CSV table of C-alpha atoms in Angstrom, one decimal:
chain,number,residue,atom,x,y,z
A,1,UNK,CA,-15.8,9.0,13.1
A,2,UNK,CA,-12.8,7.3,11.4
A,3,UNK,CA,-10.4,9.5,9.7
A,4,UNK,CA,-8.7,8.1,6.7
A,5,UNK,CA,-5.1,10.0,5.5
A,6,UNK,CA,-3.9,9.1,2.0
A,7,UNK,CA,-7.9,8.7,1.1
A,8,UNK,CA,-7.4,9.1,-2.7
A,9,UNK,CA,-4.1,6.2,-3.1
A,10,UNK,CA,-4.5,2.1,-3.6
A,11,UNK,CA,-5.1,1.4,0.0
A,12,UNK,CA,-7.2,4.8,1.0
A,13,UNK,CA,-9.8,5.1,-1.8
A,14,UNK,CA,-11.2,1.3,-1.5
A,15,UNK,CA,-10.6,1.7,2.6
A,16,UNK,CA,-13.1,4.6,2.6
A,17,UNK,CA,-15.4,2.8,0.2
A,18,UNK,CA,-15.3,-0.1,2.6
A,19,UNK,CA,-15.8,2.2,5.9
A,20,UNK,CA,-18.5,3.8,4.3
A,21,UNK,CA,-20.2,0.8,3.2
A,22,UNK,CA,-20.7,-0.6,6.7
A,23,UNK,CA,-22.0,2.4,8.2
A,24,UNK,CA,-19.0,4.7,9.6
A,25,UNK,CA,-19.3,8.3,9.3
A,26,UNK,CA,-15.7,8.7,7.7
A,27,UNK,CA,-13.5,11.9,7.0
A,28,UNK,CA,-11.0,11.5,3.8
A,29,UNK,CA,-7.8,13.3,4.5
A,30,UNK,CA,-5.9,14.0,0.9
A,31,UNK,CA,-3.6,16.7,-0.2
A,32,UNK,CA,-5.9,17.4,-3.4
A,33,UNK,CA,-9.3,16.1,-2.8
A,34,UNK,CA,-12.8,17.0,-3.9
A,35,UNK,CA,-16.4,15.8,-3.0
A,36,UNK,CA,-16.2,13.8,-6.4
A,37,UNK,CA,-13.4,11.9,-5.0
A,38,UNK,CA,-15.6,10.1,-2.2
A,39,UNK,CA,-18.8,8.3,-1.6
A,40,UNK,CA,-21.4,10.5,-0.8
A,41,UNK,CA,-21.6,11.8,2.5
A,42,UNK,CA,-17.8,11.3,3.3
A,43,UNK,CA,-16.5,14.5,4.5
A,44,UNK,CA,-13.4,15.4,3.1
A,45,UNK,CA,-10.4,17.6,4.3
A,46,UNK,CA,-7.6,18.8,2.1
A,47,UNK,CA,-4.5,18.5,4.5
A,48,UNK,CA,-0.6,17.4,4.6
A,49,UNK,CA,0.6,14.9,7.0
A,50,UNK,CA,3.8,17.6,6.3
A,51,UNK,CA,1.8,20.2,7.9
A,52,UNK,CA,-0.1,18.6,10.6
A,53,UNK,CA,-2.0,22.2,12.1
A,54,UNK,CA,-3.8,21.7,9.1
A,55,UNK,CA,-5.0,18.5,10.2
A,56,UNK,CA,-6.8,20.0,13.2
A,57,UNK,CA,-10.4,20.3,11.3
A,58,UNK,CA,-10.4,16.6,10.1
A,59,UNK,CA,-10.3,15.4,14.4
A,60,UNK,CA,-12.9,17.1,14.8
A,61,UNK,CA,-15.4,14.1,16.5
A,62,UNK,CA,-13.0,11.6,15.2
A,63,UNK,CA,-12.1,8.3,17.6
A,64,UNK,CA,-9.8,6.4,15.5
A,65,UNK,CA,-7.3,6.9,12.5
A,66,UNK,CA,-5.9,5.3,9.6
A,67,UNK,CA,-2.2,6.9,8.9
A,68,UNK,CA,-0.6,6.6,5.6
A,69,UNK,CA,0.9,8.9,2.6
A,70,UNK,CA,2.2,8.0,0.1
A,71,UNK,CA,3.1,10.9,-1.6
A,72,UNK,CA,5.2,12.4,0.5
A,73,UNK,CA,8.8,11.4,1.5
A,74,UNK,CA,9.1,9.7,5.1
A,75,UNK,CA,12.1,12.1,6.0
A,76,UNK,CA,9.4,15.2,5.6
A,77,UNK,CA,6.5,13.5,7.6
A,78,UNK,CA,5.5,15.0,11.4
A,79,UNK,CA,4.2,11.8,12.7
A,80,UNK,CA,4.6,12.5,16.6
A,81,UNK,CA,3.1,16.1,15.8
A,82,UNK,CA,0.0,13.9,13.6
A,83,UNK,CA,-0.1,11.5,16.7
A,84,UNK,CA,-0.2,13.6,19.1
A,85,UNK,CA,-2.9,16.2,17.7
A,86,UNK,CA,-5.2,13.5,17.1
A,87,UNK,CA,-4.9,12.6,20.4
A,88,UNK,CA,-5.7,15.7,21.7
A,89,UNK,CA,-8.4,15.9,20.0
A,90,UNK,CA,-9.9,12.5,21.0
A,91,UNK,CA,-8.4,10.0,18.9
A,92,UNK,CA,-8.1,6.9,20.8
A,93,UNK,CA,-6.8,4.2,18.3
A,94,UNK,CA,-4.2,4.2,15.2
A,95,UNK,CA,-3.6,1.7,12.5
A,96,UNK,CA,-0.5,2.2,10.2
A,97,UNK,CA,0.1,1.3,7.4
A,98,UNK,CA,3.9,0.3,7.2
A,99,UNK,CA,5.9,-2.0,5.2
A,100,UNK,CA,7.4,-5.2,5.3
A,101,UNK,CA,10.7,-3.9,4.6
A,102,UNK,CA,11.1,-2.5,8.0
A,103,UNK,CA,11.7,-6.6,9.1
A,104,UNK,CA,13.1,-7.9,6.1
A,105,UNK,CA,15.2,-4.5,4.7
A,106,UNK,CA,15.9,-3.2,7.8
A,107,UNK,CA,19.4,-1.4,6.4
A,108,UNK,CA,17.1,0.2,3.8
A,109,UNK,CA,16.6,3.8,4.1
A,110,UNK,CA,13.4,4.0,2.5
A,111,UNK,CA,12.0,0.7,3.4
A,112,UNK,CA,13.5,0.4,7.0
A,113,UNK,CA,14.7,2.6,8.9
A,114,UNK,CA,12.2,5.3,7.8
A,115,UNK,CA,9.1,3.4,8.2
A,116,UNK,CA,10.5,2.4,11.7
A,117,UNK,CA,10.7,5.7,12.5
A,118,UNK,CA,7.2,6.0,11.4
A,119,UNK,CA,6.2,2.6,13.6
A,120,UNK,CA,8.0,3.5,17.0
A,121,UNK,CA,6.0,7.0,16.7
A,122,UNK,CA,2.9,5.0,16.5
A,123,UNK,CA,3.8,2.3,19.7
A,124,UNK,CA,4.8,5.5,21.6
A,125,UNK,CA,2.3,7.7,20.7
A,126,UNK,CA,0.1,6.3,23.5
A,127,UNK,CA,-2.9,5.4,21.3
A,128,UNK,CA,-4.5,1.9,20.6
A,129,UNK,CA,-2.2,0.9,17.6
A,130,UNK,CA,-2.4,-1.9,14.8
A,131,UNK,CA,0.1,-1.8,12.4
A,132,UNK,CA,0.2,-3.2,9.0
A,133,UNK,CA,3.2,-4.3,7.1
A,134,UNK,CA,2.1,-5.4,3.5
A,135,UNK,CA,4.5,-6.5,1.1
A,136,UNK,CA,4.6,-5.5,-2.7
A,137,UNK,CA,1.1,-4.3,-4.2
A,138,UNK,CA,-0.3,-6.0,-6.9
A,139,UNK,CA,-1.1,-2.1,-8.5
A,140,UNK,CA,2.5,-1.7,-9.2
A,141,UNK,CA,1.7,-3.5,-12.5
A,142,UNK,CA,0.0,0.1,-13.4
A,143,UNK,CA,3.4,0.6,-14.3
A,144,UNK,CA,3.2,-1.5,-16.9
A,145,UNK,CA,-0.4,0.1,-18.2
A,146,UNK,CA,1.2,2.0,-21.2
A,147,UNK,CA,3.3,-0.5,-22.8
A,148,UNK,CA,0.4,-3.0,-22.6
A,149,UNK,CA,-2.0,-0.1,-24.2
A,150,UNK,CA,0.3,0.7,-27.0
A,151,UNK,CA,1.8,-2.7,-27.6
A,152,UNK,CA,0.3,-5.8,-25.6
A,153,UNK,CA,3.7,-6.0,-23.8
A,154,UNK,CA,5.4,-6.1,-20.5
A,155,UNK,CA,8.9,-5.2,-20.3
A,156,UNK,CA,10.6,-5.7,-16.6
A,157,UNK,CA,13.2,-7.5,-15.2
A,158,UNK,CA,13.8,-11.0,-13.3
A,159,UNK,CA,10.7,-12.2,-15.4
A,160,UNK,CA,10.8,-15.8,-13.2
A,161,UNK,CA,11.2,-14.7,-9.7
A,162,UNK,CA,7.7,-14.7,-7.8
A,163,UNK,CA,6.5,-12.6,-4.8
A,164,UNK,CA,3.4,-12.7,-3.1
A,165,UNK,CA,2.2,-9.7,-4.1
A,166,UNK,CA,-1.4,-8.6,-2.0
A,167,UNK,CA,-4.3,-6.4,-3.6
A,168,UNK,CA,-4.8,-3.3,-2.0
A,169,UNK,CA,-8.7,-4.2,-1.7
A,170,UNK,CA,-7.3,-6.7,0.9
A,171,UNK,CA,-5.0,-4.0,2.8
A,172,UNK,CA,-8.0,-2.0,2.8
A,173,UNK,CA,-10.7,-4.6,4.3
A,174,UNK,CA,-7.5,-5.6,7.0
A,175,UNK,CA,-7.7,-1.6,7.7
A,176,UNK,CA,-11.2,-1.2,8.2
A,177,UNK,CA,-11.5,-4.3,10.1
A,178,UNK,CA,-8.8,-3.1,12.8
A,179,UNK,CA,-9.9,0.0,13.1
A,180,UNK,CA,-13.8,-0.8,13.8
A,181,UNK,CA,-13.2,-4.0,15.8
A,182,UNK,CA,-11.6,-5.0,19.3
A,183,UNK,CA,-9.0,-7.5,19.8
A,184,UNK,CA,-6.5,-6.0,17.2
A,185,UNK,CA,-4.8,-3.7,19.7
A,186,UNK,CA,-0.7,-4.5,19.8
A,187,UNK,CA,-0.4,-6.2,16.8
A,188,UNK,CA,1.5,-6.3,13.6
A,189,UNK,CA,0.2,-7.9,10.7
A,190,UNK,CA,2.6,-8.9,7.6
A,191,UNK,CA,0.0,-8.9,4.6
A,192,UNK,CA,0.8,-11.0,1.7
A,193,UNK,CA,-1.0,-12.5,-1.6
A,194,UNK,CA,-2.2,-15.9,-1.2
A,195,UNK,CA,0.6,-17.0,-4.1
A,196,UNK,CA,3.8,-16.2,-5.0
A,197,UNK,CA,3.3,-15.5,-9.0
A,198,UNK,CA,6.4,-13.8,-11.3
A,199,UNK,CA,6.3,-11.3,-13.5
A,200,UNK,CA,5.7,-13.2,-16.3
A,201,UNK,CA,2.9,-14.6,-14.7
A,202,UNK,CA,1.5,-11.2,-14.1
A,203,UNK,CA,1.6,-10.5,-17.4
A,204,UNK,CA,0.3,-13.4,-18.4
A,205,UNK,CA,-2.9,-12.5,-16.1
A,206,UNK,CA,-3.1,-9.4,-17.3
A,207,UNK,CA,-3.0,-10.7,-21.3
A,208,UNK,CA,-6.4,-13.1,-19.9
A,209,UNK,CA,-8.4,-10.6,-18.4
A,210,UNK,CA,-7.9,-8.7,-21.9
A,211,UNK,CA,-9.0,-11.6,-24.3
A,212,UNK,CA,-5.5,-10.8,-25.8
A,213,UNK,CA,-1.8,-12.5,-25.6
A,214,UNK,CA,0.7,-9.5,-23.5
A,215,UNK,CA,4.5,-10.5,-24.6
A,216,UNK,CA,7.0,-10.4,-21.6
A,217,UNK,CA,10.3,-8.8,-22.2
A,218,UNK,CA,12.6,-9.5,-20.1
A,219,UNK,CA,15.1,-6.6,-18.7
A,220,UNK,CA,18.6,-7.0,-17.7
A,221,UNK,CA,19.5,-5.4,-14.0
A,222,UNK,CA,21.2,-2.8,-15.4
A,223,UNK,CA,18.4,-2.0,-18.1
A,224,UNK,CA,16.3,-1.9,-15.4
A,225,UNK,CA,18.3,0.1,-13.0
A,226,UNK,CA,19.2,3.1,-16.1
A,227,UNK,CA,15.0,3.2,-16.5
A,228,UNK,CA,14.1,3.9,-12.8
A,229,UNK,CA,17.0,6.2,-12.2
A,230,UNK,CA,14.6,8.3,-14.6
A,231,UNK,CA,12.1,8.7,-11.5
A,232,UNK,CA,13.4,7.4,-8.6
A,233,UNK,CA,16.5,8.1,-6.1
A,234,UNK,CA,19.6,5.9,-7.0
A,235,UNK,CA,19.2,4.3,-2.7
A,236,UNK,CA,15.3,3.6,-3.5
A,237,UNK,CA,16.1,2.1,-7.1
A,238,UNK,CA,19.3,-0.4,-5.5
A,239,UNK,CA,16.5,-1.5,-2.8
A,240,UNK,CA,13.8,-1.9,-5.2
A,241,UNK,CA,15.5,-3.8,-7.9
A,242,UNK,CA,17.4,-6.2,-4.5
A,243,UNK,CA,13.8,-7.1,-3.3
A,244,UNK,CA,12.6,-7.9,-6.9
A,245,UNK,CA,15.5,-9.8,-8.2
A,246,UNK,CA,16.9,-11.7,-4.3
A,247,UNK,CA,14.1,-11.7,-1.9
A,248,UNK,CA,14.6,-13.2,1.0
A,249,UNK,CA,13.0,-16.3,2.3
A,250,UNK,CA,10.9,-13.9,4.8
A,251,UNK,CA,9.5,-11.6,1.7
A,252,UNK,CA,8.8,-14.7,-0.6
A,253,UNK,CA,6.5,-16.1,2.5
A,254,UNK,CA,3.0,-16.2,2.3
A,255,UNK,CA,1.1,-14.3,4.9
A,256,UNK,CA,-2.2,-16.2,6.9
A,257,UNK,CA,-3.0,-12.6,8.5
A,258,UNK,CA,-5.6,-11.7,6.0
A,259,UNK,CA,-7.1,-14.9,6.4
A,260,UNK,CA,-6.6,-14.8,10.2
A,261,UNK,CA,-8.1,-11.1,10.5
A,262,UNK,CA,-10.9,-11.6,7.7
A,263,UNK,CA,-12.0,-14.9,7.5
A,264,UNK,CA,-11.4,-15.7,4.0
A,265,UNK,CA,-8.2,-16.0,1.3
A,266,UNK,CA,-6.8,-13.2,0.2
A,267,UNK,CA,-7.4,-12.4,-3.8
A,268,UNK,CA,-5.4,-13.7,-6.3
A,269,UNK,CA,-3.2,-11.4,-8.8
A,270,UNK,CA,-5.8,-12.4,-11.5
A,271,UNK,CA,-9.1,-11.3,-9.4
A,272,UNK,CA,-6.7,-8.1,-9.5
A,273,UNK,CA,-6.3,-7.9,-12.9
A,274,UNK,CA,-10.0,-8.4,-13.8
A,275,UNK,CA,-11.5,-5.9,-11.5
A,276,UNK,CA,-8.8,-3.5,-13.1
A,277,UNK,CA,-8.5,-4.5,-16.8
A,278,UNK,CA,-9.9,-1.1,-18.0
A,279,UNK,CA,-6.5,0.6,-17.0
A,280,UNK,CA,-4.6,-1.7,-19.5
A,281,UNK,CA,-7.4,-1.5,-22.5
């Protein structure tokens, strides 16, 4: 039994499908989740990785875990009191699902020292541990769903720097390969797109998969900054906008571990945008 946290987010939902799909008996772990929610036969367990008692039924039988949230803040997580629960209960290996900030942003709060916090739980907690340290998701360009519904257009900043952004499909085949197979125990896997593209190249992708042009507007910094002060922290926003608009040489470097771990390219941003193009329609 392979216990999935975070089973209804980017990563979680397609992880379970692909769990699932090659025959593990799989319990999806979600703060707000239903039957509906899941492939059939999934058993799922309405918990928070806050609370972690409550995460006592979804061990039951379970040998390995897959640890994320990403709802909650890192500061309110309990991950020794998560680790060590499922290890009581018979958990023998742990993949977690990190970030690349905590190498490249290591002065971050939210991207590094946090999710360090989060890692050095997981490397002491005694268990067989992977962990996985993705860089930016291709889904953040959900953010730009509503402006490309009402007006076929894209409006972010630093329109010409490129990233390799990775699908979550790919996180979530990495996942389920290291937590079903051997030979994955003590590593750390960086996982990347197999491209850097821009913004403007998103969009661009996004504008093909619709049969339709989508304009790019370019923001200034400050434009930028003044919009996601509207829902995120002023520390998360300075981070956010410093990896978009300077990456460093590590975050603008293209990964081989998917390749290395699956056996094949990652996707491309525009294999994204197709399989997706009903959220921009």
């Amino acid at each position: 039994m392979i216990v999935v946290t975070g089973a209804t987010g980017n990563v979680g939902r397609p992880l379970v499908q692909a769990l699932t799909a090659s025959g593990e008996k799989v319990t999806a772990v979600s703060r707000r989740i239903g039957e509906g929610d899941v492939p059939e036969g999934v058993r799922v367990v309405a918990a928070d990785l806050t609370a972690p008692e409550g995460l006592r039924p979804a061990f039951d039988g379970a040998d390995a875990l897959f640890l994320h949230d990403g709802t909650a803040s890192p500061e309110a997580l309990r991950p020794r009191a998560v680790l060590d629960l499922a290890s009581s209960a018979g958990v023998s290996r742990v993949v977690l699902l990190s970030s690349q900030g905590v190498d490249t942003r290591p002065e971050s709060h939210s991207h590094g020292v946090l999710m360090r916090s989060l890692e050095d739980a997981v490397r002491q907690s005694g268990l067989d541990w992977t962990i996985l340290r993705p860089g930016g998701f291709n889904s953040n360009a959900y953010a730009w769903a509503e402006s490309i519904r009402t007006r076929r257009t894209v409006i972010a900043p630093f329109g010409d720097v490129g990233m390799p952004t990775v699908d979550p499909a790919d996180i979530a085949d990495v996942a389920a390969a290291t937590l079903r197979e051997d030979g994955h125990t003590g590593q750390t896997y960086v996982l990347t797109g197999p491209a850097l593209t821009t913004p403007r190249q998103r969009a661009n992708a996004i504008g093909d998969a619709l049969g339709e042009p989508v304009q790019f507007v370019e923001q200034s910094p400050d434009e930028a900054r003044a919009q996601m002060l509207q829902f995120m922290p002023a520390w998360a926003v300075d981070t956010t906008l410093a990896v978009l608009g300077a990456p460093t040489s590590a975050e603008r470097q293209i990964s081989p571990a998917v390749e290395q771990v699956l056996g094949r390219e990652p996707r491309t941003f525009a294999d994204w945008a197709r399989r997706h193009v009903a959220a921009f329609r």
